mmCIF file of C-alpha atoms in Angstrom:
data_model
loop_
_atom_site.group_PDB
_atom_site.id
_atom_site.type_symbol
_atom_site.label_atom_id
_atom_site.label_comp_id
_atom_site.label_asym_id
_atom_site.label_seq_id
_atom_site.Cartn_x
_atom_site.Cartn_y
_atom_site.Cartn_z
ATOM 1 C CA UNK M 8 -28.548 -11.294 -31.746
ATOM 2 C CA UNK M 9 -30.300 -12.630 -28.626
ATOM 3 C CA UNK M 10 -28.847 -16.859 -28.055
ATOM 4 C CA UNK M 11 -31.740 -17.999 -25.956
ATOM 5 C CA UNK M 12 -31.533 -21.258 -24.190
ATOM 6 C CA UNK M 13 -31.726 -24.001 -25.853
ATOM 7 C CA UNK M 14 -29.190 -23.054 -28.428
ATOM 8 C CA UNK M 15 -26.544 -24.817 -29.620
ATOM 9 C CA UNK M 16 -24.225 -23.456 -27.518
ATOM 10 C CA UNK M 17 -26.344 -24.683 -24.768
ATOM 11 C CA UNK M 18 -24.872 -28.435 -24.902
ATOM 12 C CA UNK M 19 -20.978 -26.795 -25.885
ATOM 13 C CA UNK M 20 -20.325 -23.451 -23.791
ATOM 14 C CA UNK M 21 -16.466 -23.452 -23.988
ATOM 15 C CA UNK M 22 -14.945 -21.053 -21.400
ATOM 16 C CA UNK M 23 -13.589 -17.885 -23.416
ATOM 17 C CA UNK M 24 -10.445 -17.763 -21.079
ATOM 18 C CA UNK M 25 -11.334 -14.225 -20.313
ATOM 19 C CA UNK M 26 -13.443 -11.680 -18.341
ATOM 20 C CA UNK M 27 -15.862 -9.344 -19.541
ATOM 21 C CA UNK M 28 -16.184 -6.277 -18.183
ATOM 22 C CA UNK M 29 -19.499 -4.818 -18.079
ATOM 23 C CA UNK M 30 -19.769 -1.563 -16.660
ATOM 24 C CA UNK M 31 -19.814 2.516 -18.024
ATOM 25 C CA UNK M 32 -17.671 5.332 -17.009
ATOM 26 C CA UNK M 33 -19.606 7.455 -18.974
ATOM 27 C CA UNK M 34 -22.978 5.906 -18.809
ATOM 28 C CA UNK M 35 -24.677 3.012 -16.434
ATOM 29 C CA UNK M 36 -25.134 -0.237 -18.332
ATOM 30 C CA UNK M 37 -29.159 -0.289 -16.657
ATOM 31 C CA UNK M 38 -30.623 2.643 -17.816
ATOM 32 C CA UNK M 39 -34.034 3.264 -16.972
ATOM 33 C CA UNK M 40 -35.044 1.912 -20.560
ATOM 34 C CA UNK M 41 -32.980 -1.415 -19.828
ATOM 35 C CA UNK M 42 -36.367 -2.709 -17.780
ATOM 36 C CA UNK M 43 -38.125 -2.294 -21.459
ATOM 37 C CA UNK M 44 -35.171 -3.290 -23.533
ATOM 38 C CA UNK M 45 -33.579 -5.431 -21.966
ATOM 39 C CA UNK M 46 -30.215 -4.979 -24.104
ATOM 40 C CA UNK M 47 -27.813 -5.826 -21.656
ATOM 41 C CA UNK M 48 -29.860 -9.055 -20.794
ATOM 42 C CA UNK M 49 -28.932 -9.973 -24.454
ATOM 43 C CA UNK M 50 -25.426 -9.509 -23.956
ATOM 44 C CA UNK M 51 -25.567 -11.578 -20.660
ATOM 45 C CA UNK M 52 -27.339 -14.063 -22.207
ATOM 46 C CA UNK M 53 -24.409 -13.997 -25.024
ATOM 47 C CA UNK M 54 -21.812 -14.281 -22.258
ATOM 48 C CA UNK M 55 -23.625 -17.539 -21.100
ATOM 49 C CA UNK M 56 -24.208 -19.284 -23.893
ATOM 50 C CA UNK M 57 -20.536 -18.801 -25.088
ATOM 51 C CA UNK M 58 -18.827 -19.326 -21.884
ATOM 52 C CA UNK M 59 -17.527 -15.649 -21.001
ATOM 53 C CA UNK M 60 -16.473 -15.151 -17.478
ATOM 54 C CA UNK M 61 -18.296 -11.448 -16.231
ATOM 55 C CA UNK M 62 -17.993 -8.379 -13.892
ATOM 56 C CA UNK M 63 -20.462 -5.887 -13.990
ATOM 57 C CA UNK M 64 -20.332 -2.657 -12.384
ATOM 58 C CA UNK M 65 -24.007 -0.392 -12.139
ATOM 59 C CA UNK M 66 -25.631 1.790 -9.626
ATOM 60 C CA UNK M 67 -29.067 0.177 -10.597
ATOM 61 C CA UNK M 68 -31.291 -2.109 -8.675
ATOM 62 C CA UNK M 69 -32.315 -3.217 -12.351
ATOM 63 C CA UNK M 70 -29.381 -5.354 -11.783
ATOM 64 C CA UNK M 71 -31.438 -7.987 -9.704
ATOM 65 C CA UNK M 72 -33.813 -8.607 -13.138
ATOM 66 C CA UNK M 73 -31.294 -10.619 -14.463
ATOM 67 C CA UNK M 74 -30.046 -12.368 -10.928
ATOM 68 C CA UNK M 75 -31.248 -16.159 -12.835
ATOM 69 C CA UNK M 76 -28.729 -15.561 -15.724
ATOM 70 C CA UNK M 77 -26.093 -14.200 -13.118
ATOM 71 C CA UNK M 78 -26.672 -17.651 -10.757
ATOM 72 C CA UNK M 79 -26.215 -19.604 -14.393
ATOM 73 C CA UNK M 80 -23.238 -17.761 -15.122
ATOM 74 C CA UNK M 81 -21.890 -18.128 -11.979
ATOM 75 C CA UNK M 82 -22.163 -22.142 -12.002
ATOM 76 C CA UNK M 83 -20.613 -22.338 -15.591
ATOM 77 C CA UNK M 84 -18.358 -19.852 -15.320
ATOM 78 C CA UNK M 85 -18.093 -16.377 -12.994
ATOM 79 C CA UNK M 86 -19.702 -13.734 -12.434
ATOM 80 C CA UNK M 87 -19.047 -10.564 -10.529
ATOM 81 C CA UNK M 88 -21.813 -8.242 -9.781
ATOM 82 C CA UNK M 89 -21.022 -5.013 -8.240
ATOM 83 C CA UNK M 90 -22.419 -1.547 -7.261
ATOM 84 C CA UNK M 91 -21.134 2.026 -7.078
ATOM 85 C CA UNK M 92 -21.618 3.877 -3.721
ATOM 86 C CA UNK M 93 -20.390 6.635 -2.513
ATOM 87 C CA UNK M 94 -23.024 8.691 -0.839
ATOM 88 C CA UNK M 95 -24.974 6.952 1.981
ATOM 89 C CA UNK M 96 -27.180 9.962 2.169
ATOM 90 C CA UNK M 97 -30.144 9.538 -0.611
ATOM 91 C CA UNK M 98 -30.761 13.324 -0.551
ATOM 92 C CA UNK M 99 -27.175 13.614 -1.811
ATOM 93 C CA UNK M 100 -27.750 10.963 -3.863
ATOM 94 C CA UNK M 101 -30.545 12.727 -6.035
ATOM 95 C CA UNK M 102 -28.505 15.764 -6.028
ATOM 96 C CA UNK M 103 -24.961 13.713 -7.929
ATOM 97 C CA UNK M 104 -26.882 11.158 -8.979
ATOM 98 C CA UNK M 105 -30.411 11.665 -10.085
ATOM 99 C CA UNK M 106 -31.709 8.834 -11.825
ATOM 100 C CA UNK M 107 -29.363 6.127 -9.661
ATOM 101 C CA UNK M 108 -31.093 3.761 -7.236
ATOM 102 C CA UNK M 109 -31.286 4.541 -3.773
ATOM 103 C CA UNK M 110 -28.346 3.422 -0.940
ATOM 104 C CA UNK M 111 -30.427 1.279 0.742
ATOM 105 C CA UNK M 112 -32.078 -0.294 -2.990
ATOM 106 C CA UNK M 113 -28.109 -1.430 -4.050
ATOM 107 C CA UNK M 114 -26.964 -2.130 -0.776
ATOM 108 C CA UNK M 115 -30.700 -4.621 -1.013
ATOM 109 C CA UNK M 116 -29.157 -5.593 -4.386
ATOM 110 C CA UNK M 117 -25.746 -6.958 -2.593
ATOM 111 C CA UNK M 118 -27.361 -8.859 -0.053
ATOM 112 C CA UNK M 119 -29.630 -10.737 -2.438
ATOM 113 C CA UNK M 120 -26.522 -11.484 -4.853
ATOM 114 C CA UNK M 121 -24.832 -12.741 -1.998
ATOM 115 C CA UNK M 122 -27.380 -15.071 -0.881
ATOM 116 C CA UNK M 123 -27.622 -16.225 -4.096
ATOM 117 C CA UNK M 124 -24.315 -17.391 -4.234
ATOM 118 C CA UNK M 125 -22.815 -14.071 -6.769
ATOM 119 C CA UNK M 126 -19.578 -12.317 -5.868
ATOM 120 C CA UNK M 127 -20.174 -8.737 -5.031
ATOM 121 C CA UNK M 128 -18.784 -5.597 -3.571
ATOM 122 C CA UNK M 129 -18.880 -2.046 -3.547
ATOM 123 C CA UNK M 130 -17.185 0.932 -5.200
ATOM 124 C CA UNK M 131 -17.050 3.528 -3.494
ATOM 125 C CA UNK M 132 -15.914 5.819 -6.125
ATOM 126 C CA UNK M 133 -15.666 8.532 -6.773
ATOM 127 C CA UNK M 134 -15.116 9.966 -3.302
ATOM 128 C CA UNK M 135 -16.701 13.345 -3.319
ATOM 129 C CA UNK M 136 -14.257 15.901 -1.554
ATOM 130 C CA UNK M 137 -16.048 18.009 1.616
ATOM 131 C CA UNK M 138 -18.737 15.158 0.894
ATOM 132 C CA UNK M 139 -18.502 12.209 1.037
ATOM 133 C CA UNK M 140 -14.975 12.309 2.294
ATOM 134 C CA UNK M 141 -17.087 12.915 5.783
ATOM 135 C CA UNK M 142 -16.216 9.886 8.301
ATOM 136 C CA UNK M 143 -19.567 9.687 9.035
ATOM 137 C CA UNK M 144 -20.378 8.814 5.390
ATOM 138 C CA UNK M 145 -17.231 6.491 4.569
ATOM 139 C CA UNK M 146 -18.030 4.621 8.191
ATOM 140 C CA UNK M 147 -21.600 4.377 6.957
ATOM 141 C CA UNK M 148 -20.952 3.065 3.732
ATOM 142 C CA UNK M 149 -18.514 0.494 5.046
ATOM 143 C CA UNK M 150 -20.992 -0.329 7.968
ATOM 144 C CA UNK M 151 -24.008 -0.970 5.292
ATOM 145 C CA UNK M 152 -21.496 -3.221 2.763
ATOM 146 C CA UNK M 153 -20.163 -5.468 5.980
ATOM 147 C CA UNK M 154 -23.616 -5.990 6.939
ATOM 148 C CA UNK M 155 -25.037 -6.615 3.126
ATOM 149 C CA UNK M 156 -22.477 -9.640 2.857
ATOM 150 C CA UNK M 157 -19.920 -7.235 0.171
ATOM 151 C CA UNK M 158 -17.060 -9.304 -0.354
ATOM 152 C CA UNK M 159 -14.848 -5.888 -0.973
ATOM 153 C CA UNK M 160 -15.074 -1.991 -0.723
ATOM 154 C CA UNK M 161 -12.659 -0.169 -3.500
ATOM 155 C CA UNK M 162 -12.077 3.316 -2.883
ATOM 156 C CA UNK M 163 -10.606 6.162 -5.127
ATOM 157 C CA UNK M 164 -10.773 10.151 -5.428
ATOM 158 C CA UNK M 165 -12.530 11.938 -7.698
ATOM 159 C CA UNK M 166 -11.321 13.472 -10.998
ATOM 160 C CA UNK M 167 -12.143 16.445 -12.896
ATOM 161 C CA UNK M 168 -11.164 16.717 -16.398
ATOM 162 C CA UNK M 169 -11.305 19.786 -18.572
ATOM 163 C CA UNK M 170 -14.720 19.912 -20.394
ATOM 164 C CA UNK M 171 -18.626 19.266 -20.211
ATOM 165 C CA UNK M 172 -18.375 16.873 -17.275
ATOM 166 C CA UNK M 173 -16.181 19.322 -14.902
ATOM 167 C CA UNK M 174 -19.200 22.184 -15.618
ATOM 168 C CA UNK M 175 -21.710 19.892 -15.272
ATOM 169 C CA UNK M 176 -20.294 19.218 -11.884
ATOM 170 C CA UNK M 177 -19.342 22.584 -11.260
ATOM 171 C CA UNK M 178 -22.978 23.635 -11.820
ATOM 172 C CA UNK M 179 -24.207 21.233 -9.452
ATOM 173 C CA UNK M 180 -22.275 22.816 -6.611
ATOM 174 C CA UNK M 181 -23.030 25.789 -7.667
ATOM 175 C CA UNK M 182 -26.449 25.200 -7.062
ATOM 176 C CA UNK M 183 -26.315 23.216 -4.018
ATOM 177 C CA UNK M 184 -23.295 23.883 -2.630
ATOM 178 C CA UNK M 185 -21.963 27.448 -3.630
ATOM 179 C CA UNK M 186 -20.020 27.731 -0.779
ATOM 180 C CA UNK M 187 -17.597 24.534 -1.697
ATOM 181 C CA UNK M 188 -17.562 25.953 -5.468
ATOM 182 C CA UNK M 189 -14.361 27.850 -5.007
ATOM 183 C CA UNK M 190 -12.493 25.637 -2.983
ATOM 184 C CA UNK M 191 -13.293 22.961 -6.270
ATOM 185 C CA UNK M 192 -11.712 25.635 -8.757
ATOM 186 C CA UNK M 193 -8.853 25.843 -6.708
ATOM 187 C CA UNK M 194 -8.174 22.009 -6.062
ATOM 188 C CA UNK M 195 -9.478 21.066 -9.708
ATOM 189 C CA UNK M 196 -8.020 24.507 -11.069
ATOM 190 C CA UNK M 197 -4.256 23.087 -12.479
ATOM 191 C CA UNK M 198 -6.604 21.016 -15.714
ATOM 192 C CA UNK M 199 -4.478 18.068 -15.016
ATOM 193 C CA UNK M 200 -4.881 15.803 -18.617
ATOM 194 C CA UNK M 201 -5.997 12.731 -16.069
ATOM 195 C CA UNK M 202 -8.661 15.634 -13.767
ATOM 196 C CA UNK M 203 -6.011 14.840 -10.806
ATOM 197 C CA UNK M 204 -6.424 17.293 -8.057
ATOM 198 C CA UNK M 205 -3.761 19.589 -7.682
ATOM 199 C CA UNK M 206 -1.363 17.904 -5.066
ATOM 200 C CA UNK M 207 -0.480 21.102 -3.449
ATOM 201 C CA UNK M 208 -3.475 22.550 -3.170
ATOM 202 C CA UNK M 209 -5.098 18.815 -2.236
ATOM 203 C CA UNK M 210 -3.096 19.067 0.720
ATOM 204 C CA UNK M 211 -3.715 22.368 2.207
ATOM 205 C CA UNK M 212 -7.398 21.310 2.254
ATOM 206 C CA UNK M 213 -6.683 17.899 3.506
ATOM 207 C CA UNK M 214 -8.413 15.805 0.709
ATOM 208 C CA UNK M 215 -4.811 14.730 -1.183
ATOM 209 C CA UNK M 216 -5.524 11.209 -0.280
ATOM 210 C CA UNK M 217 -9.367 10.397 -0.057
ATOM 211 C CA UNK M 218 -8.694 6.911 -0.183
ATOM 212 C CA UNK M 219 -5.970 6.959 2.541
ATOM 213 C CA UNK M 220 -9.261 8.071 5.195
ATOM 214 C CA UNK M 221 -11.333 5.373 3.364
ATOM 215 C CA UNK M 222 -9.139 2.649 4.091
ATOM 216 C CA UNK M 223 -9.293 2.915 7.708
ATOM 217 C CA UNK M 224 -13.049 2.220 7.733
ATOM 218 C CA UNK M 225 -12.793 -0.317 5.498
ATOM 219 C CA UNK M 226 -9.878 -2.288 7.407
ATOM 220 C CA UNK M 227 -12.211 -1.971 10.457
ATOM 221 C CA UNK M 228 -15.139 -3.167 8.965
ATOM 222 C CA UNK M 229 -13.343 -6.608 8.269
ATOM 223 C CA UNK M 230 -13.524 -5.919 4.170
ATOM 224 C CA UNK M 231 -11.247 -6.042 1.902
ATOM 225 C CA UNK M 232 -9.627 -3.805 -0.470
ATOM 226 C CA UNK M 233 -10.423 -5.273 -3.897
ATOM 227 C CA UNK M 234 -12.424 -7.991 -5.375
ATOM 228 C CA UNK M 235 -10.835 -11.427 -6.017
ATOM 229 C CA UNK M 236 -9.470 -12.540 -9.335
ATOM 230 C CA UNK M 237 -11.073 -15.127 -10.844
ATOM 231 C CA UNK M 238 -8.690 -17.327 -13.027
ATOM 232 C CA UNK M 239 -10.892 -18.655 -16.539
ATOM 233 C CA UNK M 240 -10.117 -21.611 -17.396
ATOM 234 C CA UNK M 241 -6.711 -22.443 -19.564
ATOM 235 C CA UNK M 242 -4.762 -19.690 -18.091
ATOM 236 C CA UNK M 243 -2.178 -20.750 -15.534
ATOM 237 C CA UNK M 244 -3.243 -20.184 -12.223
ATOM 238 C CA UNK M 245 -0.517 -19.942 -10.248
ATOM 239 C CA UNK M 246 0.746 -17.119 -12.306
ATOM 240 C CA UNK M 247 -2.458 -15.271 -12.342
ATOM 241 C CA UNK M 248 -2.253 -15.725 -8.257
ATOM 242 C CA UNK M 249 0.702 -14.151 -7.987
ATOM 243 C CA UNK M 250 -0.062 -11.175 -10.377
ATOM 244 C CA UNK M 251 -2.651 -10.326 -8.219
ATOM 245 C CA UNK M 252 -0.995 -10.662 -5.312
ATOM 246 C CA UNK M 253 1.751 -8.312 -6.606
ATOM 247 C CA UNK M 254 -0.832 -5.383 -7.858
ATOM 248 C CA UNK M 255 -2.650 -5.590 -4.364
ATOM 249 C CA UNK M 256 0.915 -5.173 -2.763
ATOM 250 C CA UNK M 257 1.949 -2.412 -5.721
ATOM 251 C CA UNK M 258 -1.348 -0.461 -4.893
ATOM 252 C CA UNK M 259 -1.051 -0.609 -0.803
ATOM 253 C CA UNK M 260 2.697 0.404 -1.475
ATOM 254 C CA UNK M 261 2.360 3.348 -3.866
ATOM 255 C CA UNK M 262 -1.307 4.602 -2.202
ATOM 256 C CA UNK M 263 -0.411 4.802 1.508
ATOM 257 C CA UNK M 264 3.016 4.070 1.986
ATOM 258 C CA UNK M 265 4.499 6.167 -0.397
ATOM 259 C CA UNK M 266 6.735 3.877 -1.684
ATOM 260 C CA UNK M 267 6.590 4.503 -5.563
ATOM 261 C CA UNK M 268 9.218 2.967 -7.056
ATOM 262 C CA UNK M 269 9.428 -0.169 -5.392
ATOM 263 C CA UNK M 270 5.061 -0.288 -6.358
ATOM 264 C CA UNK M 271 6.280 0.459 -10.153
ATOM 265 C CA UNK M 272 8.697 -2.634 -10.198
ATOM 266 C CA UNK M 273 5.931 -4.595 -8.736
ATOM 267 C CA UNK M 274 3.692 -3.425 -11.234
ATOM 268 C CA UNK M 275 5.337 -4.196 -13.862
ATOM 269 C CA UNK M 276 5.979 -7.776 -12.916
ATOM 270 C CA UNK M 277 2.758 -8.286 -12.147
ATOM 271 C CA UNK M 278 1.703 -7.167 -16.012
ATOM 272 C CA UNK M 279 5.026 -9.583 -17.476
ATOM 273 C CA UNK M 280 3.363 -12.063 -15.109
ATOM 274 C CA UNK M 281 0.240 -11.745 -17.349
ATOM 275 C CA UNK M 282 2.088 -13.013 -20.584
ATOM 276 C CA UNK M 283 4.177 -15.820 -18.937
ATOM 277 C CA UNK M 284 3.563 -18.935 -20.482
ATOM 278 C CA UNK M 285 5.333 -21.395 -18.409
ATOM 279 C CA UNK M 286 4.021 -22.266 -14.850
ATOM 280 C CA UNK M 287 6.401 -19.966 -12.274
ATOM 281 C CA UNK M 288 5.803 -23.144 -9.820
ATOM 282 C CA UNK M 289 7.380 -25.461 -11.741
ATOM 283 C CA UNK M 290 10.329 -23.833 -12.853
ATOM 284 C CA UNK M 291 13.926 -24.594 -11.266
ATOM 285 C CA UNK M 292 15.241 -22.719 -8.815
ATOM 286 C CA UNK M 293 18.185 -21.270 -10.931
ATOM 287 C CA UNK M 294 15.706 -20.404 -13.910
ATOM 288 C CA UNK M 295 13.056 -18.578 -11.521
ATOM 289 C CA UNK M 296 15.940 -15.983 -10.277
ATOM 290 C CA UNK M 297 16.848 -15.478 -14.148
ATOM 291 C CA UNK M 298 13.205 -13.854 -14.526
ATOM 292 C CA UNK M 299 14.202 -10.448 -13.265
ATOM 293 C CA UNK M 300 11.633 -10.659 -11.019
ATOM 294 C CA UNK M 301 11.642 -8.063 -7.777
ATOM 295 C CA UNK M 302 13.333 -9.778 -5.137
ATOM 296 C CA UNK M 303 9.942 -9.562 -2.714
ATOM 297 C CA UNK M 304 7.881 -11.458 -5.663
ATOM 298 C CA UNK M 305 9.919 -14.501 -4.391
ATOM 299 C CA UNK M 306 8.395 -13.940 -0.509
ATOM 300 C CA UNK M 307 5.211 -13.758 -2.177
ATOM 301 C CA UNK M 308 5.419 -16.883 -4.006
ATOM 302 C CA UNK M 309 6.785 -19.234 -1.452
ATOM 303 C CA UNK M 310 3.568 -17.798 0.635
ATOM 304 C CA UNK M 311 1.225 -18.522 -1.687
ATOM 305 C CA UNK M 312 2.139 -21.964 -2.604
ATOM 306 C CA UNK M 313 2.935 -22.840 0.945
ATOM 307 C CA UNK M 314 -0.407 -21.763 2.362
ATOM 308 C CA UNK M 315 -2.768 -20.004 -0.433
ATOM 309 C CA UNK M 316 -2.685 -16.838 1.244
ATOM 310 C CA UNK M 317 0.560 -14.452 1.324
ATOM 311 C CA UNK M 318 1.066 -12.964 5.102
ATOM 312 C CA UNK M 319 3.471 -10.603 4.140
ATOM 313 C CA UNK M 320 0.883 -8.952 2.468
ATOM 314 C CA UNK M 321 -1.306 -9.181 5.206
ATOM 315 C CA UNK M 322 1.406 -7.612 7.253
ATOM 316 C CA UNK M 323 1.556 -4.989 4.421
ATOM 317 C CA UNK M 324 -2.354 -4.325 4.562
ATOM 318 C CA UNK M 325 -2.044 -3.641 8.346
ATOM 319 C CA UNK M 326 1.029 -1.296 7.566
ATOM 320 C CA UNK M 327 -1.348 0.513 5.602
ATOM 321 C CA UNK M 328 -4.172 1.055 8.049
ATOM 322 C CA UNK M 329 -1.603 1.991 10.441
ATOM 323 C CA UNK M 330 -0.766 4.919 8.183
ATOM 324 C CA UNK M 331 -4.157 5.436 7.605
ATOM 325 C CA UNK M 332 -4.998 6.139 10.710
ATOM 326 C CA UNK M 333 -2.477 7.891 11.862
ATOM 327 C CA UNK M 334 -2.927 10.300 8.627
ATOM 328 C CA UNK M 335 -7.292 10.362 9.340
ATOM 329 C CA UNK M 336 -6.344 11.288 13.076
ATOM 330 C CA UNK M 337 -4.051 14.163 12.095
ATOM 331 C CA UNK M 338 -6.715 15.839 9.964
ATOM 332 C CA UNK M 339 -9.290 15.173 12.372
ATOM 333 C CA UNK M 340 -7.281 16.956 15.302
ATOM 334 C CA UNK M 341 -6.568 19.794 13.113
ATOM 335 C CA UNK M 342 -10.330 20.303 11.777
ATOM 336 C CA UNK M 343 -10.685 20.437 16.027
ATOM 337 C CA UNK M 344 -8.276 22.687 16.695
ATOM 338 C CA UNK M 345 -9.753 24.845 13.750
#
């Protein structure tokens, strides 16, 4: 059911308190046919007329067809637009992704929704290993999204689970790269339930972390890590704020630092943080300690409602790149001294 304009929902477009996801880890949400069909228009056009707060997530230039109902979203609501890159080379590109638009075309398709006013960033996964794991094409790809305007660049490795996908894949390198096909059956070789490289054989080729070498160009480049939250309307902000604030600080902790159990407690206060349905600001003193709440969630707080920003996790973003680099430097030394 298409609601065009016009509708009753035109004049009354509650906010759904929510966010709608829009995006396909199996398929792209602008296929080809979506410039003759226009289905996901419809359920854009849905989202608008009943309020819903949006994020997309495509590696389609298609995207930019529907940049009016984005910009009307946008003003009512939110909406996130965002691409998936991860190979700035576009003959790599047709080789892992035949069908997807070209670099340059979505890194065009950031600018634009920029300029136009629409959050948007990059994800740059999944990182290829021996591909695009290659500073040259993480520097690149961080390079392109600073100068597009991308708000963020979110990095992750790749994973293989057991089944059509993994031959699929391991066809492809087959029959471009047959000389990386062995060192895939050996790091994707343990059938992990999640496709999780194995760890020890991850780190005898140096690829246990891509995300750790993507950081570092992405910390340079001035972007940051992960897109804003937007908070819909009738859910308590200050909450939602410092959920956020906790994951970023859970992910930095438990991805670079190594610090897992102190990122699991944070985690898990960020999720109770979710459900809470009393303003944390507002609660006394003596009632805020009774929450159970990680001692560090209280730093974060004060930060937040002090100045809007927290700087110990600033300081925690540069401990990060610090280990980063170090880490990138070590494996570039040794791929020297090779």
């Amino acid at each position: 059911m298409k609601l065009v304009q016009g509708s009753l929902f035109e004049s009354v477009r509650p906010n759904a308190g929510f966010t709608l996801f829009i995006g396909g880890g199996v398929c792209d949400v602008y296929q080809t046919v979506e410039a003759e069909k226009r289905i996901t228009r419809q359920l854009l056009q849905l989202a608008y007329d009943y309020g819903v707060s949006l994020m997309i997530l495509t590696k389609s230039r298609l995207v930019l067809d529907d940049l009016d109902l984005f910009k009307k979203i946008n003003q009512e609501t939110f909406a996130g637009v965002n691409l998936t890159i991860t190979l700035a080379d576009n003959d790599l590109v047709k080789i892992f992704e035949p069908g997807a638009s070209a670099p340059e075309e979505r890194f065009g398709a950031i600018r634009l929704l920029r300029q136009s006013g629409i959050p948007s960033g990059v994800y740059l996964m999944p990182i290829l290993p021996f591909i695009g794991d290659a500073s040259a094409n993480l520097n690149a790809i961080c390079s392109k999204a600073k100068s597009s305007g991308a708000d963020f660049v979110h990095p992750w490795g790749l994973t293989l689970t057991t089944g059509r996908n993994k031959q699929e894949f391991f066809h492809t390198l087959e029959e471009h790269f047959p000389t990386l096909l062995p060192k895939y059956r050996l790091l994707y070789g343990n059938d992990d339930r999640y496709g999780r490289p194995d760890p020890r054989i991850a780190q005898r080729f140096e690829v246990d972390k891509p995300e750790l070498k993507a950081y570092r160009f992405i910390y340079e480049s001035g972007l940051d890590f992960a897109a804003k939250r937007f908070v819909p309307a009738g859910r308590i902000e200050s909450n939602l704020k410092l959920s956020e604030t906790l994951m970023r600080a859970a992910y930095l902790k438990k991805t670079f630092l190594n610090q897992w159990q102190e990122a699991k407690r944070l985690d898990h206060a960020a999720d109770w943080l979710e459900g809470f349905d009393q303003d944390i600001l507002e609660l006394p003193e003596n009632e805020l300690y009774q929450l159970g709440l990680p001692s560090q969630s209280f730093t974060y707080l004060s930060e937040l409602s002090l100045h809007g920003i927290s700087t110990s996790l600033r300081e925690l973003e540069k401990q990060a790149y610090l280990r980063a680099s170090h880490s990138t430097a070590s494996i570039d030394n040794k791929s020297k001294n090779v």
